[in-house]
Tab-separated table of N, CA and C in Angstrom:
chain	number	residue	atom	x	y	z
A	1	MET	N	17.066	-5.036	11.938
A	1	MET	CA	15.836	-5.103	11.190
A	1	MET	C	15.158	-3.747	11.288
A	2	GLY	N	14.973	-3.136	10.157
A	2	GLY	CA	14.354	-1.824	10.132
A	2	GLY	C	12.843	-1.895	9.958
A	3	LEU	N	12.236	-0.759	10.118
A	3	LEU	CA	10.796	-0.656	9.919
A	3	LEU	C	10.513	-0.491	8.432
A	4	TYR	N	9.574	-1.264	7.922
A	4	TYR	CA	9.221	-1.192	6.514
A	4	TYR	C	8.090	-0.192	6.339
A	5	TRP	N	8.435	1.006	5.916
A	5	TRP	CA	7.475	2.095	5.822
A	5	TRP	C	6.412	1.849	4.762
A	6	ILE	N	6.798	1.245	3.652
A	6	ILE	CA	5.834	0.988	2.581
A	6	ILE	C	4.750	0.025	3.066
A	7	GLY	N	5.150	-1.023	3.757
A	7	GLY	CA	4.176	-1.968	4.306
A	7	GLY	C	3.267	-1.315	5.321
A	8	LEU	N	3.823	-0.456	6.153
A	8	LEU	CA	3.020	0.258	7.144
A	8	LEU	C	2.018	1.187	6.470
A	9	ILE	N	2.452	1.888	5.445
A	9	ILE	CA	1.550	2.792	4.715
A	9	ILE	C	0.447	2.000	4.017
A	10	PHE	N	0.796	0.863	3.419
A	10	PHE	CA	-0.219	0.044	2.757
A	10	PHE	C	-1.251	-0.472	3.756
A	11	TRP	N	-0.814	-0.938	4.925
A	11	TRP	CA	-1.759	-1.439	5.922
A	11	TRP	C	-2.616	-0.316	6.498
A	12	ILE	N	-2.053	0.863	6.637
A	12	ILE	CA	-2.849	2.004	7.096
A	12	ILE	C	-3.901	2.369	6.056
A	13	LEU	N	-3.533	2.347	4.771
A	13	LEU	CA	-4.496	2.628	3.708
A	13	LEU	C	-5.599	1.568	3.648
A	14	ILE	N	-5.239	0.319	3.827
A	14	ILE	CA	-6.235	-0.750	3.801
A	14	ILE	C	-7.176	-0.626	4.992
A	15	GLY	N	-6.637	-0.385	6.175
A	15	GLY	CA	-7.470	-0.214	7.368
A	15	GLY	C	-8.378	0.991	7.267
A	16	THR	N	-7.852	2.091	6.764
A	16	THR	CA	-8.654	3.301	6.581
A	16	THR	C	-9.756	3.066	5.567
A	17	SER	N	-9.434	2.364	4.507
A	17	SER	CA	-10.426	2.090	3.476
A	17	SER	C	-11.558	1.217	4.012
A	18	ILE	N	-11.232	0.199	4.779
A	18	ILE	CA	-12.268	-0.667	5.354
A	18	ILE	C	-13.141	0.118	6.326
A	19	PHE	N	-12.515	0.929	7.181
A	19	PHE	CA	-13.276	1.746	8.126
A	19	PHE	C	-14.194	2.724	7.399
A	20	LEU	N	-13.679	3.411	6.384
A	20	LEU	CA	-14.490	4.364	5.635
A	20	LEU	C	-15.584	3.677	4.827
A	21	PHE	N	-15.325	2.464	4.344
A	21	PHE	CA	-16.334	1.717	3.612
A	21	PHE	C	-17.520	1.383	4.517
A	22	ILE	N	-17.231	0.894	5.713
A	22	ILE	CA	-18.293	0.578	6.667
A	22	ILE	C	-19.029	1.838	7.093
A	23	TRP	N	-18.287	2.893	7.373
A	23	TRP	CA	-18.885	4.169	7.770
A	23	TRP	C	-19.748	4.740	6.643
A	24	GLY	N	-19.296	4.641	5.410
A	24	GLY	CA	-20.038	5.164	4.272
A	24	GLY	C	-21.320	4.405	4.006
A	25	ILE	N	-21.295	3.094	4.194
A	25	ILE	CA	-22.521	2.311	4.022
A	25	ILE	C	-23.503	2.621	5.152
A	26	TRP	N	-22.980	2.764	6.356
A	26	TRP	CA	-23.846	3.034	7.499
A	26	TRP	C	-24.517	4.405	7.382
A	27	LYS	N	-23.777	5.408	6.961
A	27	LYS	CA	-24.294	6.766	6.865
A	27	LYS	C	-24.858	7.114	5.480
A	28	GLN	N	-24.735	6.201	4.510
A	28	GLN	CA	-25.162	6.444	3.130
A	28	GLN	C	-24.505	7.700	2.553
A	29	SER	N	-23.201	7.827	2.784
A	29	SER	CA	-22.444	8.984	2.327
A	29	SER	C	-21.620	8.600	1.104
A	30	TRP	N	-21.897	9.245	-0.015
A	30	TRP	CA	-21.165	8.919	-1.235
A	30	TRP	C	-19.743	9.436	-1.175
A	31	LYS	N	-19.519	10.530	-0.444
A	31	LYS	CA	-18.158	11.070	-0.342
A	31	LYS	C	-17.242	10.126	0.437
A	32	THR	N	-17.770	9.534	1.494
A	32	THR	CA	-16.975	8.607	2.284
A	32	THR	C	-16.663	7.345	1.491
A	33	LEU	N	-17.641	6.861	0.728
A	33	LEU	CA	-17.389	5.692	-0.111
A	33	LEU	C	-16.373	6.002	-1.209
A	34	LEU	N	-16.414	7.201	-1.742
A	34	LEU	CA	-15.445	7.602	-2.764
A	34	LEU	C	-14.033	7.649	-2.198
A	35	ILE	N	-13.889	8.222	-1.022
A	35	ILE	CA	-12.569	8.280	-0.375
A	35	ILE	C	-12.078	6.865	-0.055
A	36	SER	N	-12.997	5.990	0.339
A	36	SER	CA	-12.631	4.604	0.613
A	36	SER	C	-12.079	3.920	-0.638
A	37	GLY	N	-12.730	4.128	-1.770
A	37	GLY	CA	-12.248	3.536	-3.019
A	37	GLY	C	-10.912	4.091	-3.455
A	38	ILE	N	-10.724	5.387	-3.268
A	38	ILE	CA	-9.457	6.014	-3.643
A	38	ILE	C	-8.330	5.532	-2.736
A	39	ALA	N	-8.618	5.382	-1.440
A	39	ALA	CA	-7.591	4.909	-0.503
A	39	ALA	C	-7.198	3.467	-0.785
A	40	LEU	N	-8.097	2.698	-1.357
A	40	LEU	CA	-7.810	1.295	-1.633
A	40	LEU	C	-7.105	1.094	-2.970
A	41	MET	N	-7.030	2.113	-3.795
A	41	MET	CA	-6.425	1.959	-5.124
A	41	MET	C	-4.935	1.648	-5.080
A	42	LEU	N	-4.181	2.352	-4.269
A	42	LEU	CA	-2.732	2.134	-4.234
A	42	LEU	C	-2.365	0.720	-3.792
A	43	PRO	N	-2.916	0.209	-2.684
A	43	PRO	CA	-2.578	-1.176	-2.332
A	43	PRO	C	-3.052	-2.193	-3.362
A	44	SER	N	-4.188	-1.942	-4.003
A	44	SER	CA	-4.679	-2.917	-4.977
A	44	SER	C	-3.862	-2.880	-6.267
A	45	LEU	N	-3.336	-1.743	-6.642
A	45	LEU	CA	-2.488	-1.674	-7.825
A	45	LEU	C	-1.170	-2.416	-7.629
A	46	TYR	N	-0.748	-2.532	-6.392
A	46	TYR	CA	0.444	-3.318	-6.091
A	46	TYR	C	0.236	-4.782	-6.485
A	47	PHE	N	-0.972	-5.284	-6.238
A	47	PHE	CA	-1.268	-6.679	-6.555
A	47	PHE	C	-1.550	-6.901	-8.031
A	48	LEU	N	-1.673	-5.857	-8.816
A	48	LEU	CA	-1.897	-6.007	-10.248
A	48	LEU	C	-0.700	-6.668	-10.938
A	49	GLY	N	0.474	-6.510	-10.382
A	49	GLY	CA	1.668	-7.106	-10.964
A	49	GLY	C	1.890	-8.555	-10.586
A	50	ALA	N	0.980	-9.137	-9.831
A	50	ALA	CA	1.132	-10.531	-9.418
A	50	ALA	C	0.893	-11.459	-10.602
A	51	GLU	N	1.435	-12.649	-10.510
A	51	GLU	CA	1.302	-13.632	-11.580
A	51	GLU	C	0.300	-14.732	-11.238
A	52	ASN	N	-0.491	-14.548	-10.201
A	52	ASN	CA	-1.453	-15.580	-9.818
A	52	ASN	C	-2.810	-14.924	-9.541
A	53	TRP	N	-3.631	-15.553	-8.717
A	53	TRP	CA	-4.979	-15.063	-8.495
A	53	TRP	C	-5.021	-13.764	-7.695
A	54	PHE	N	-3.921	-13.315	-7.132
A	54	PHE	CA	-3.880	-12.035	-6.422
A	54	PHE	C	-4.162	-10.863	-7.364
A	55	ARG	N	-4.033	-11.086	-8.661
A	55	ARG	CA	-4.302	-10.051	-9.649
A	55	ARG	C	-5.761	-9.584	-9.569
A	56	ILE	N	-6.639	-10.443	-9.097
A	56	ILE	CA	-8.058	-10.102	-8.962
A	56	ILE	C	-8.261	-8.993	-7.931
A	57	LEU	N	-7.375	-8.873	-6.951
A	57	LEU	CA	-7.503	-7.845	-5.923
A	57	LEU	C	-7.400	-6.432	-6.483
A	58	ALA	N	-6.900	-6.288	-7.693
A	58	ALA	CA	-6.813	-4.967	-8.316
A	58	ALA	C	-8.192	-4.411	-8.636
A	59	PHE	N	-9.182	-5.282	-8.734
A	59	PHE	CA	-10.547	-4.845	-9.028
A	59	PHE	C	-11.361	-4.541	-7.776
A	60	LEU	N	-10.782	-4.683	-6.608
A	60	LEU	CA	-11.487	-4.451	-5.349
A	60	LEU	C	-11.973	-3.010	-5.160
A	61	PRO	N	-11.250	-1.974	-5.593
A	61	PRO	CA	-11.759	-0.605	-5.400
A	61	PRO	C	-13.000	-0.291	-6.223
A	62	ILE	N	-13.343	-1.164	-7.164
A	62	ILE	CA	-14.538	-0.924	-7.968
A	62	ILE	C	-15.791	-0.968	-7.089
A	63	ILE	N	-15.792	-1.799	-6.058
A	63	ILE	CA	-16.972	-1.954	-5.204
A	63	ILE	C	-17.335	-0.649	-4.501
A	64	PRO	N	-16.419	-0.020	-3.729
A	64	PRO	CA	-16.823	1.236	-3.086
A	64	PRO	C	-17.067	2.373	-4.077
A	65	LEU	N	-16.342	2.369	-5.196
A	65	LEU	CA	-16.573	3.421	-6.189
A	65	LEU	C	-17.939	3.269	-6.852
A	66	PHE	N	-18.348	2.035	-7.132
A	66	PHE	CA	-19.667	1.797	-7.698
A	66	PHE	C	-20.763	2.160	-6.696
A	67	LEU	N	-20.574	1.798	-5.433
A	67	LEU	CA	-21.558	2.154	-4.413
A	67	LEU	C	-21.634	3.663	-4.211
A	68	ALA	N	-20.512	4.353	-4.344
A	68	ALA	CA	-20.533	5.818	-4.250
A	68	ALA	C	-21.322	6.414	-5.403
A	69	TYR	N	-21.153	5.858	-6.583
A	69	TYR	CA	-21.899	6.332	-7.755
A	69	TYR	C	-23.401	6.091	-7.571
A	70	CYS	N	-23.739	4.886	-7.106
A	70	CYS	CA	-25.157	4.567	-6.904
A	70	CYS	C	-25.775	5.418	-5.801
A	71	THR	N	-25.027	5.656	-4.741
A	71	THR	CA	-25.537	6.473	-3.635
A	71	THR	C	-25.684	7.922	-4.077
A	72	ARG	N	-24.786	8.393	-4.878
A	72	ARG	CA	-24.868	9.773	-5.381
A	72	ARG	C	-26.084	9.965	-6.258
A	73	ASN	N	-26.392	8.972	-7.082
A	73	ASN	CA	-27.529	9.068	-7.993
A	73	ASN	C	-28.812	8.489	-7.412
A	74	LYS	N	-28.755	8.000	-6.187
A	74	LYS	CA	-29.923	7.443	-5.473
A	74	LYS	C	-30.572	6.302	-6.233
A	75	THR	N	-29.775	5.473	-6.913
A	75	THR	CA	-30.316	4.321	-7.631
A	75	THR	C	-30.034	3.031	-6.881
A	76	LEU	N	-29.568	3.117	-5.650
A	76	LEU	CA	-29.224	1.943	-4.872
A	76	LEU	C	-30.473	1.227	-4.401
């Protein structure tokens, strides 16, 4: 049984995105929220090809990207 590198990379991206999302909200940093949304795009695009409700997970990066936009423009 070998190590599945793609799964490891996806979990690292998801963990990094969650950490950066929390850090960005705490510090009100739009750059951190932007990086969080970008890091979450690849794993969420994987779920776009699903044939069930997992397809909704493709819209998850919209949340940190929208918060980054609002924080940048100070309309939050």
